[in-house]
């Protein structure tokens, strides 16, 4: 959905977080982020065996691995495959995709013209993040005395708009009466 025009411009993969820099001309919608998360977590839950092979860069490209962001590669490259995904990679990795655990995208931002950055947490850090967010929602629900947060916040925003309008009208009357 996001598009085939995406080109990876950088990344970071560590034990508990991911960062992915890519070309894109606009923010990724919340719906698309949810789709990306769902797809990623489905792959993780397949617990697919991760295979790693050393091969020539030409053989890797023929197998479907993409050379990324203008990097220089040695004659032999490390090729990582998880399910249908084939990538060139230099880092240490898991034995099975399930070892990654939960993937939770925590944000995205523009880092340069036409370049976006998406960040995510994985494993226990992702679980802790989701738990904390759920707790915050519970606190807000308690303060508002409702589980229907969306409609409650919409109502509060509507009330604020009406009160601001009334305040502006009263301030105008006060200004006129002081003349």
Short mmCIF file of N, CA and C in Angstrom, two decimals:
data_model
loop_
_atom_site.label_atom_id
_atom_site.label_comp_id
_atom_site.label_asym_id
_atom_site.label_seq_id
_atom_site.Cartn_x
_atom_site.Cartn_y
_atom_site.Cartn_z
N UNK A 1 0.81 -1.20 0.00
CA UNK A 1 0.00 0.00 0.00
C UNK A 1 0.85 1.26 0.00
N UNK A 2 1.95 1.25 0.75
CA UNK A 2 2.79 2.43 0.84
C UNK A 2 3.44 2.70 -0.50
N UNK A 3 3.80 1.66 -1.23
CA UNK A 3 4.28 1.85 -2.59
C UNK A 3 5.59 1.16 -2.89
N UNK A 4 5.71 0.80 -4.15
CA UNK A 4 6.94 0.15 -4.61
C UNK A 4 8.06 1.15 -4.83
N UNK A 5 7.75 2.45 -4.76
CA UNK A 5 8.75 3.48 -4.99
C UNK A 5 9.69 3.65 -3.80
N UNK A 6 9.39 2.98 -2.70
CA UNK A 6 10.26 3.08 -1.52
C UNK A 6 11.66 2.58 -1.82
N UNK A 7 12.64 3.34 -1.37
CA UNK A 7 14.03 2.91 -1.46
C UNK A 7 14.63 3.07 -0.08
N UNK A 8 15.20 2.00 0.45
CA UNK A 8 15.82 2.08 1.77
C UNK A 8 17.03 3.00 1.69
N UNK A 9 17.15 3.87 2.68
CA UNK A 9 18.27 4.81 2.74
C UNK A 9 19.14 4.58 3.96
N UNK A 10 18.72 3.71 4.84
CA UNK A 10 19.51 3.41 6.03
C UNK A 10 18.70 2.59 6.99
N UNK A 11 19.37 1.99 7.95
CA UNK A 11 18.65 1.20 8.95
C UNK A 11 19.53 0.93 10.15
N UNK A 12 18.88 0.56 11.22
CA UNK A 12 19.55 0.09 12.43
C UNK A 12 18.72 -1.08 12.93
N UNK A 13 19.38 -2.17 13.21
CA UNK A 13 18.71 -3.33 13.79
C UNK A 13 19.52 -3.72 15.02
N UNK A 14 18.87 -3.64 16.18
CA UNK A 14 19.54 -4.07 17.41
C UNK A 14 18.63 -5.06 18.12
N UNK A 15 19.02 -5.49 19.29
CA UNK A 15 18.26 -6.50 20.01
C UNK A 15 16.86 -6.07 20.43
N UNK A 16 16.63 -4.76 20.55
CA UNK A 16 15.33 -4.32 21.05
C UNK A 16 14.70 -3.18 20.25
N UNK A 17 15.34 -2.76 19.17
CA UNK A 17 14.73 -1.69 18.38
C UNK A 17 15.18 -1.75 16.92
N UNK A 18 14.38 -1.09 16.10
CA UNK A 18 14.63 -1.01 14.66
C UNK A 18 14.51 0.44 14.23
N UNK A 19 15.27 0.80 13.24
CA UNK A 19 15.11 2.11 12.60
C UNK A 19 15.23 1.87 11.11
N UNK A 20 14.32 2.46 10.35
CA UNK A 20 14.29 2.26 8.91
C UNK A 20 14.12 3.61 8.23
N UNK A 21 15.11 4.03 7.45
CA UNK A 21 15.05 5.27 6.70
C UNK A 21 14.75 4.93 5.25
N UNK A 22 13.82 5.68 4.64
CA UNK A 22 13.37 5.34 3.29
C UNK A 22 12.85 6.58 2.57
N UNK A 23 12.82 6.47 1.25
CA UNK A 23 12.27 7.57 0.46
C UNK A 23 10.76 7.51 0.49
N UNK A 24 10.15 8.64 0.72
CA UNK A 24 8.69 8.75 0.66
C UNK A 24 8.35 10.22 0.77
N UNK A 25 7.37 10.66 -0.02
CA UNK A 25 7.09 12.09 -0.11
C UNK A 25 6.08 12.61 0.90
N UNK A 26 5.54 11.77 1.75
CA UNK A 26 4.52 12.20 2.71
C UNK A 26 4.55 11.28 3.92
N UNK A 27 3.99 11.74 5.05
CA UNK A 27 3.91 10.85 6.21
C UNK A 27 3.11 9.59 5.89
N UNK A 28 3.49 8.50 6.50
CA UNK A 28 2.77 7.23 6.35
C UNK A 28 1.52 7.35 7.23
N UNK A 29 0.37 6.97 6.68
CA UNK A 29 -0.89 7.11 7.43
C UNK A 29 -0.92 6.11 8.60
N UNK A 30 -1.74 6.42 9.59
CA UNK A 30 -1.90 5.50 10.72
C UNK A 30 -2.41 4.15 10.25
N UNK A 31 -3.29 4.15 9.25
CA UNK A 31 -3.82 2.89 8.71
C UNK A 31 -2.69 2.07 8.08
N UNK A 32 -1.82 2.73 7.31
CA UNK A 32 -0.71 2.01 6.70
C UNK A 32 0.29 1.51 7.74
N UNK A 33 0.52 2.30 8.79
CA UNK A 33 1.40 1.84 9.87
C UNK A 33 0.82 0.60 10.53
N UNK A 34 -0.48 0.60 10.76
CA UNK A 34 -1.14 -0.58 11.36
C UNK A 34 -0.98 -1.79 10.43
N UNK A 35 -1.13 -1.57 9.12
CA UNK A 35 -0.96 -2.67 8.16
C UNK A 35 0.48 -3.20 8.16
N UNK A 36 1.45 -2.29 8.23
CA UNK A 36 2.86 -2.69 8.26
C UNK A 36 3.14 -3.50 9.52
N UNK A 37 2.64 -3.03 10.66
CA UNK A 37 2.81 -3.76 11.92
C UNK A 37 2.19 -5.16 11.85
N UNK A 38 0.97 -5.22 11.33
CA UNK A 38 0.27 -6.51 11.25
C UNK A 38 1.05 -7.48 10.36
N UNK A 39 1.47 -7.00 9.19
CA UNK A 39 2.24 -7.84 8.27
C UNK A 39 3.52 -8.33 8.94
N UNK A 40 4.26 -7.40 9.57
CA UNK A 40 5.53 -7.75 10.21
C UNK A 40 5.34 -8.77 11.32
N UNK A 41 4.31 -8.57 12.14
CA UNK A 41 4.06 -9.50 13.24
C UNK A 41 3.57 -10.85 12.74
N UNK A 42 2.86 -10.88 11.61
CA UNK A 42 2.47 -12.17 11.02
C UNK A 42 3.70 -12.97 10.62
N UNK A 43 4.68 -12.29 10.02
CA UNK A 43 5.92 -12.98 9.63
C UNK A 43 6.63 -13.49 10.88
N UNK A 44 6.70 -12.68 11.91
CA UNK A 44 7.35 -13.09 13.15
C UNK A 44 6.65 -14.32 13.72
N UNK A 45 5.32 -14.29 13.75
CA UNK A 45 4.56 -15.40 14.34
C UNK A 45 4.64 -16.69 13.53
N UNK A 46 5.05 -16.61 12.27
CA UNK A 46 5.26 -17.83 11.48
C UNK A 46 6.43 -18.64 12.03
N UNK A 47 7.26 -17.96 12.83
CA UNK A 47 8.45 -18.58 13.40
C UNK A 47 9.29 -19.27 12.32
N UNK A 48 9.40 -18.60 11.19
CA UNK A 48 10.13 -19.13 10.04
C UNK A 48 11.62 -19.25 10.36
N UNK A 49 12.21 -20.29 9.83
CA UNK A 49 13.66 -20.49 9.98
C UNK A 49 14.37 -19.38 9.22
N UNK A 50 15.39 -18.82 9.84
CA UNK A 50 16.21 -17.80 9.20
C UNK A 50 17.43 -18.48 8.61
N UNK A 51 17.62 -18.30 7.32
CA UNK A 51 18.79 -18.90 6.67
C UNK A 51 19.75 -17.80 6.27
N UNK A 52 21.02 -18.08 6.45
CA UNK A 52 22.09 -17.14 6.11
C UNK A 52 23.07 -17.86 5.20
N UNK A 53 23.39 -17.19 4.09
CA UNK A 53 24.35 -17.77 3.15
C UNK A 53 25.32 -16.70 2.68
N UNK A 54 26.54 -17.12 2.39
CA UNK A 54 27.51 -16.24 1.74
C UNK A 54 27.49 -16.56 0.26
N UNK A 55 27.42 -15.51 -0.57
CA UNK A 55 27.43 -15.71 -2.02
C UNK A 55 27.93 -14.44 -2.70
N UNK A 56 28.16 -14.54 -3.99
CA UNK A 56 28.60 -13.36 -4.73
C UNK A 56 27.45 -12.36 -4.80
N UNK A 57 27.79 -11.09 -4.95
CA UNK A 57 26.77 -10.05 -5.03
C UNK A 57 25.85 -10.30 -6.22
N UNK A 58 26.40 -10.78 -7.33
CA UNK A 58 25.57 -11.06 -8.52
C UNK A 58 24.58 -12.19 -8.25
N UNK A 59 25.05 -13.27 -7.57
CA UNK A 59 24.15 -14.37 -7.22
C UNK A 59 23.06 -13.89 -6.26
N UNK A 60 23.44 -13.03 -5.32
CA UNK A 60 22.47 -12.50 -4.36
C UNK A 60 21.39 -11.70 -5.07
N UNK A 61 21.79 -10.87 -6.02
CA UNK A 61 20.81 -10.06 -6.77
C UNK A 61 19.90 -10.96 -7.60
N UNK A 62 20.47 -12.02 -8.19
CA UNK A 62 19.66 -12.96 -8.97
C UNK A 62 18.63 -13.67 -8.09
N UNK A 63 18.96 -13.88 -6.82
CA UNK A 63 18.03 -14.53 -5.89
C UNK A 63 16.95 -13.57 -5.39
N UNK A 64 17.13 -12.27 -5.70
CA UNK A 64 16.11 -11.29 -5.31
C UNK A 64 16.54 -10.31 -4.23
N UNK A 65 17.76 -10.46 -3.73
CA UNK A 65 18.25 -9.51 -2.71
C UNK A 65 18.55 -8.19 -3.40
N UNK A 66 18.21 -7.10 -2.72
CA UNK A 66 18.45 -5.78 -3.28
C UNK A 66 19.70 -5.18 -2.65
N UNK A 67 20.55 -4.59 -3.50
CA UNK A 67 21.67 -3.80 -3.00
C UNK A 67 21.08 -2.46 -2.59
N UNK A 68 21.39 -2.03 -1.38
CA UNK A 68 20.69 -0.87 -0.82
C UNK A 68 21.54 0.38 -0.76
N UNK A 69 20.88 1.48 -0.91
CA UNK A 69 21.34 2.85 -0.75
C UNK A 69 22.79 3.08 -1.16
N UNK A 70 23.16 2.59 -2.35
CA UNK A 70 24.45 2.90 -2.95
C UNK A 70 25.66 2.42 -2.17
N UNK A 71 25.49 1.41 -1.36
CA UNK A 71 26.60 0.90 -0.57
C UNK A 71 27.58 0.15 -1.46
N UNK A 72 28.81 0.10 -1.02
CA UNK A 72 29.84 -0.71 -1.68
C UNK A 72 29.82 -2.07 -1.01
N UNK A 73 29.81 -3.12 -1.81
CA UNK A 73 29.77 -4.47 -1.26
C UNK A 73 31.02 -5.23 -1.66
N UNK A 74 31.45 -6.13 -0.78
CA UNK A 74 32.55 -7.03 -1.11
C UNK A 74 32.10 -8.00 -2.19
N UNK A 75 33.05 -8.77 -2.72
CA UNK A 75 32.71 -9.76 -3.75
C UNK A 75 31.73 -10.78 -3.20
N UNK A 76 31.91 -11.19 -1.95
CA UNK A 76 30.98 -12.11 -1.30
C UNK A 76 30.19 -11.34 -0.26
N UNK A 77 28.88 -11.57 -0.25
CA UNK A 77 27.99 -10.88 0.67
C UNK A 77 27.22 -11.89 1.50
N UNK A 78 26.74 -11.43 2.63
CA UNK A 78 25.91 -12.25 3.51
C UNK A 78 24.46 -12.03 3.12
N UNK A 79 23.75 -13.10 2.80
CA UNK A 79 22.36 -13.02 2.38
C UNK A 79 21.50 -13.71 3.44
N UNK A 80 20.51 -12.96 3.90
CA UNK A 80 19.62 -13.43 4.96
C UNK A 80 18.24 -13.64 4.36
N UNK A 81 17.61 -14.77 4.65
CA UNK A 81 16.26 -15.02 4.16
C UNK A 81 15.36 -15.43 5.31
N UNK A 82 14.23 -14.69 5.42
CA UNK A 82 13.16 -15.03 6.37
C UNK A 82 11.89 -15.09 5.55
N UNK A 83 11.29 -16.26 5.49
CA UNK A 83 10.08 -16.47 4.67
C UNK A 83 10.39 -16.01 3.25
N UNK A 84 9.63 -15.06 2.70
CA UNK A 84 9.83 -14.61 1.32
C UNK A 84 10.81 -13.44 1.21
N UNK A 85 11.29 -12.94 2.31
CA UNK A 85 12.17 -11.77 2.31
C UNK A 85 13.63 -12.20 2.18
N UNK A 86 14.32 -11.60 1.20
CA UNK A 86 15.74 -11.88 0.99
C UNK A 86 16.48 -10.55 1.05
N UNK A 87 17.44 -10.46 1.95
CA UNK A 87 18.16 -9.19 2.17
C UNK A 87 19.65 -9.43 2.26
N UNK A 88 20.38 -8.42 1.85
CA UNK A 88 21.82 -8.40 2.11
C UNK A 88 21.99 -7.87 3.52
N UNK A 89 22.86 -8.51 4.29
CA UNK A 89 22.94 -8.11 5.68
C UNK A 89 24.30 -8.44 6.26
N UNK A 90 24.78 -7.56 7.14
CA UNK A 90 26.08 -7.79 7.74
C UNK A 90 26.03 -8.10 9.22
N UNK A 91 24.86 -8.02 9.83
CA UNK A 91 24.77 -8.14 11.29
C UNK A 91 24.47 -9.55 11.76
N UNK A 92 24.37 -9.67 13.07
CA UNK A 92 24.00 -10.93 13.71
C UNK A 92 22.48 -11.02 13.76
N UNK A 93 21.94 -12.22 13.63
CA UNK A 93 20.50 -12.35 13.56
C UNK A 93 19.97 -13.54 14.33
N UNK A 94 18.67 -13.63 14.35
CA UNK A 94 17.97 -14.68 15.07
C UNK A 94 17.97 -15.99 14.29
N UNK A 95 17.67 -17.08 14.97
CA UNK A 95 17.59 -18.38 14.33
C UNK A 95 16.24 -18.57 13.66
N UNK A 96 15.18 -18.08 14.32
CA UNK A 96 13.82 -18.16 13.80
C UNK A 96 13.18 -16.78 13.92
N UNK A 97 12.25 -16.47 13.03
CA UNK A 97 11.62 -15.14 13.07
C UNK A 97 10.90 -14.90 14.40
N UNK A 98 10.39 -15.96 15.03
CA UNK A 98 9.68 -15.81 16.30
C UNK A 98 10.57 -15.29 17.42
N UNK A 99 11.89 -15.45 17.27
CA UNK A 99 12.82 -14.94 18.28
C UNK A 99 12.75 -13.42 18.40
N UNK A 100 12.23 -12.75 17.38
CA UNK A 100 12.15 -11.29 17.38
C UNK A 100 11.12 -10.81 18.40
N UNK A 101 10.05 -11.55 18.55
CA UNK A 101 8.98 -11.14 19.46
C UNK A 101 8.11 -10.07 18.81
N UNK A 102 7.32 -9.40 19.62
CA UNK A 102 6.42 -8.37 19.14
C UNK A 102 7.19 -7.24 18.46
N UNK A 103 6.63 -6.71 17.37
CA UNK A 103 7.16 -5.50 16.73
C UNK A 103 6.11 -4.42 16.91
N UNK A 104 6.51 -3.29 17.48
CA UNK A 104 5.60 -2.16 17.69
C UNK A 104 6.25 -0.90 17.12
N UNK A 105 5.65 -0.34 16.07
CA UNK A 105 6.14 0.91 15.50
C UNK A 105 5.78 2.02 16.46
N UNK A 106 6.79 2.80 16.85
CA UNK A 106 6.59 3.83 17.86
C UNK A 106 6.59 5.24 17.28
N UNK A 107 6.99 5.38 16.03
CA UNK A 107 6.98 6.72 15.46
C UNK A 107 7.56 6.77 14.07
N UNK A 108 7.31 7.91 13.45
CA UNK A 108 7.89 8.20 12.14
C UNK A 108 8.12 9.70 12.07
N UNK A 109 9.09 10.08 11.26
CA UNK A 109 9.38 11.50 11.11
C UNK A 109 10.09 11.74 9.79
N UNK A 110 10.09 12.98 9.37
CA UNK A 110 10.85 13.39 8.21
C UNK A 110 12.25 13.72 8.69
N UNK A 111 13.27 13.15 8.03
CA UNK A 111 14.65 13.45 8.45
C UNK A 111 15.39 14.27 7.38
N UNK A 112 14.80 14.37 6.19
CA UNK A 112 15.35 15.18 5.10
C UNK A 112 14.25 15.28 4.04
N UNK A 113 14.45 16.11 3.06
CA UNK A 113 13.45 16.25 1.99
C UNK A 113 13.26 14.91 1.29
N UNK A 114 12.04 14.40 1.35
CA UNK A 114 11.71 13.13 0.70
C UNK A 114 12.22 11.89 1.41
N UNK A 115 12.77 12.04 2.62
CA UNK A 115 13.28 10.90 3.39
C UNK A 115 12.56 10.84 4.73
N UNK A 116 11.99 9.69 5.04
CA UNK A 116 11.28 9.48 6.29
C UNK A 116 12.03 8.45 7.12
N UNK A 117 11.82 8.49 8.41
CA UNK A 117 12.39 7.51 9.34
C UNK A 117 11.25 6.91 10.14
N UNK A 118 11.22 5.59 10.20
CA UNK A 118 10.26 4.87 11.02
C UNK A 118 11.05 4.12 12.09
N UNK A 119 10.56 4.19 13.33
CA UNK A 119 11.22 3.50 14.42
C UNK A 119 10.26 2.51 15.08
N UNK A 120 10.82 1.44 15.59
CA UNK A 120 10.01 0.40 16.23
C UNK A 120 10.78 -0.22 17.38
N UNK A 121 10.04 -0.77 18.30
CA UNK A 121 10.61 -1.56 19.38
C UNK A 121 10.28 -3.02 19.10
N UNK A 122 11.12 -3.92 19.64
CA UNK A 122 10.88 -5.35 19.45
C UNK A 122 10.99 -6.07 20.79
N UNK A 123 10.47 -7.28 20.80
CA UNK A 123 10.60 -8.15 21.96
C UNK A 123 9.99 -7.55 23.22
N UNK A 124 10.70 -7.72 24.34
CA UNK A 124 10.19 -7.26 25.63
C UNK A 124 10.05 -5.74 25.69
N UNK A 125 10.92 -5.01 24.98
CA UNK A 125 10.79 -3.55 24.98
C UNK A 125 9.48 -3.14 24.31
N UNK A 126 9.07 -3.84 23.26
CA UNK A 126 7.79 -3.56 22.62
C UNK A 126 6.63 -3.89 23.56
N UNK A 127 6.74 -4.99 24.28
CA UNK A 127 5.69 -5.38 25.23
C UNK A 127 5.58 -4.33 26.34
N UNK A 128 6.72 -3.87 26.86
CA UNK A 128 6.71 -2.84 27.90
C UNK A 128 6.07 -1.54 27.38
N UNK A 129 6.39 -1.18 26.16
CA UNK A 129 5.84 0.04 25.56
C UNK A 129 4.32 -0.05 25.43
N UNK A 130 3.83 -1.17 24.90
CA UNK A 130 2.39 -1.37 24.73
C UNK A 130 1.71 -1.37 26.10
N UNK A 131 2.32 -2.02 27.07
CA UNK A 131 1.74 -2.07 28.41
C UNK A 131 1.63 -0.67 29.01
N UNK A 132 2.68 0.15 28.84
CA UNK A 132 2.66 1.51 29.35
C UNK A 132 1.58 2.34 28.65
N UNK A 133 1.44 2.21 27.33
CA UNK A 133 0.43 2.94 26.59
C UNK A 133 -0.98 2.52 27.04
N UNK A 134 -1.15 1.24 27.26
CA UNK A 134 -2.44 0.72 27.73
C UNK A 134 -2.77 1.27 29.11
N UNK A 135 -1.75 1.37 29.97
CA UNK A 135 -1.94 1.92 31.30
C UNK A 135 -2.35 3.40 31.23
N UNK A 136 -1.71 4.15 30.34
CA UNK A 136 -2.06 5.57 30.16
C UNK A 136 -3.51 5.69 29.70
N UNK A 137 -3.91 4.86 28.76
CA UNK A 137 -5.31 4.88 28.29
C UNK A 137 -6.27 4.56 29.43
N UNK A 138 -5.87 3.63 30.28
CA UNK A 138 -6.70 3.29 31.44
C UNK A 138 -6.83 4.47 32.40
N UNK A 139 -5.72 5.17 32.61
CA UNK A 139 -5.75 6.36 33.48
C UNK A 139 -6.69 7.42 32.89
N UNK A 140 -6.58 7.66 31.59
CA UNK A 140 -7.43 8.66 30.93
C UNK A 140 -8.90 8.23 31.02
N UNK A 141 -9.16 6.95 30.79
CA UNK A 141 -10.53 6.44 30.91
C UNK A 141 -11.08 6.69 32.31
N UNK A 142 -10.23 6.49 33.31
CA UNK A 142 -10.65 6.72 34.69
C UNK A 142 -10.97 8.19 34.94
N UNK A 143 -10.11 9.08 34.45
CA UNK A 143 -10.34 10.51 34.62
C UNK A 143 -11.63 10.96 33.94
N UNK A 144 -11.90 10.40 32.75
CA UNK A 144 -13.09 10.79 31.99
C UNK A 144 -14.31 9.95 32.36
N UNK A 145 -14.10 8.94 33.18
CA UNK A 145 -15.18 8.05 33.62
C UNK A 145 -15.93 7.42 32.45
N UNK A 146 -15.15 6.94 31.46
CA UNK A 146 -15.72 6.28 30.30
C UNK A 146 -14.68 5.37 29.65
N UNK A 147 -15.16 4.37 28.93
CA UNK A 147 -14.25 3.55 28.13
C UNK A 147 -14.31 3.96 26.66
N UNK A 148 -15.23 4.86 26.34
CA UNK A 148 -15.38 5.38 24.98
C UNK A 148 -14.54 6.64 24.83
N UNK A 149 -13.22 6.47 24.80
CA UNK A 149 -12.31 7.61 24.81
C UNK A 149 -12.47 8.52 23.59
N UNK A 150 -12.62 7.94 22.43
CA UNK A 150 -12.72 8.74 21.21
C UNK A 150 -13.90 9.70 21.26
N UNK A 151 -15.07 9.19 21.63
CA UNK A 151 -16.25 10.06 21.68
C UNK A 151 -16.13 11.06 22.84
N UNK A 152 -15.52 10.65 23.95
CA UNK A 152 -15.36 11.56 25.08
C UNK A 152 -14.43 12.72 24.71
N UNK A 153 -13.33 12.42 24.05
CA UNK A 153 -12.39 13.48 23.65
C UNK A 153 -13.03 14.37 22.59
N UNK A 154 -13.77 13.78 21.65
CA UNK A 154 -14.49 14.59 20.65
C UNK A 154 -15.46 15.55 21.34
N UNK A 155 -16.16 15.06 22.34
CA UNK A 155 -17.09 15.90 23.08
C UNK A 155 -16.37 17.04 23.81
N UNK A 156 -15.24 16.71 24.43
CA UNK A 156 -14.47 17.74 25.12
C UNK A 156 -13.95 18.81 24.15
N UNK A 157 -13.49 18.38 22.99
CA UNK A 157 -13.02 19.34 21.99
C UNK A 157 -14.15 20.23 21.49
N UNK A 158 -15.32 19.63 21.31
CA UNK A 158 -16.49 20.40 20.88
C UNK A 158 -16.87 21.42 21.96
N UNK A 159 -16.89 20.98 23.22
CA UNK A 159 -17.19 21.89 24.33
C UNK A 159 -16.17 23.03 24.38
N UNK A 160 -14.90 22.70 24.20
CA UNK A 160 -13.85 23.72 24.23
C UNK A 160 -14.07 24.75 23.12
N UNK A 161 -14.42 24.28 21.94
CA UNK A 161 -14.66 25.18 20.81
C UNK A 161 -15.82 26.14 21.13
N UNK A 162 -16.90 25.59 21.68
CA UNK A 162 -18.06 26.42 22.03
C UNK A 162 -17.71 27.42 23.13
N UNK A 163 -16.97 26.97 24.14
CA UNK A 163 -16.58 27.86 25.24
C UNK A 163 -15.62 28.96 24.76
N UNK A 164 -14.73 28.63 23.87
CA UNK A 164 -13.81 29.62 23.31
C UNK A 164 -14.59 30.67 22.52
N UNK A 165 -15.57 30.22 21.76
CA UNK A 165 -16.40 31.14 20.98
C UNK A 165 -17.17 32.08 21.93
N UNK A 166 -17.75 31.50 23.00
CA UNK A 166 -18.48 32.32 23.99
C UNK A 166 -17.55 33.32 24.67
N UNK A 167 -16.36 32.88 25.03
CA UNK A 167 -15.39 33.75 25.67
C UNK A 167 -15.01 34.91 24.76
N UNK A 168 -14.79 34.61 23.48
CA UNK A 168 -14.48 35.67 22.50
C UNK A 168 -15.62 36.68 22.42
N UNK A 169 -16.86 36.17 22.40
CA UNK A 169 -18.02 37.07 22.34
C UNK A 169 -18.10 37.94 23.59
N UNK A 170 -17.89 37.36 24.76
CA UNK A 170 -17.93 38.12 26.02
C UNK A 170 -16.81 39.16 26.07
N UNK A 171 -15.64 38.79 25.59
CA UNK A 171 -14.53 39.75 25.56
C UNK A 171 -14.83 40.92 24.63
N UNK A 172 -15.48 40.63 23.50
CA UNK A 172 -15.87 41.72 22.58
C UNK A 172 -16.89 42.65 23.24
N UNK A 173 -17.86 42.08 23.94
CA UNK A 173 -18.87 42.88 24.64
C UNK A 173 -18.21 43.74 25.72
N UNK A 174 -17.24 43.14 26.44
CA UNK A 174 -16.55 43.86 27.49
C UNK A 174 -15.74 45.03 26.91
N UNK A 175 -15.09 44.81 25.80
CA UNK A 175 -14.34 45.86 25.14
C UNK A 175 -15.25 47.00 24.68
N UNK A 176 -16.39 46.62 24.12
CA UNK A 176 -17.36 47.63 23.64
C UNK A 176 -17.94 48.44 24.80
N UNK A 177 -18.19 47.76 25.92
CA UNK A 177 -18.80 48.45 27.06
C UNK A 177 -17.81 49.39 27.77
N UNK A 178 -16.53 49.13 27.60
CA UNK A 178 -15.54 49.98 28.25
C UNK A 178 -15.18 51.21 27.41
N UNK A 179 -15.73 51.31 26.20
CA UNK A 179 -15.47 52.48 25.35
C UNK A 179 -16.29 53.61 25.75
#
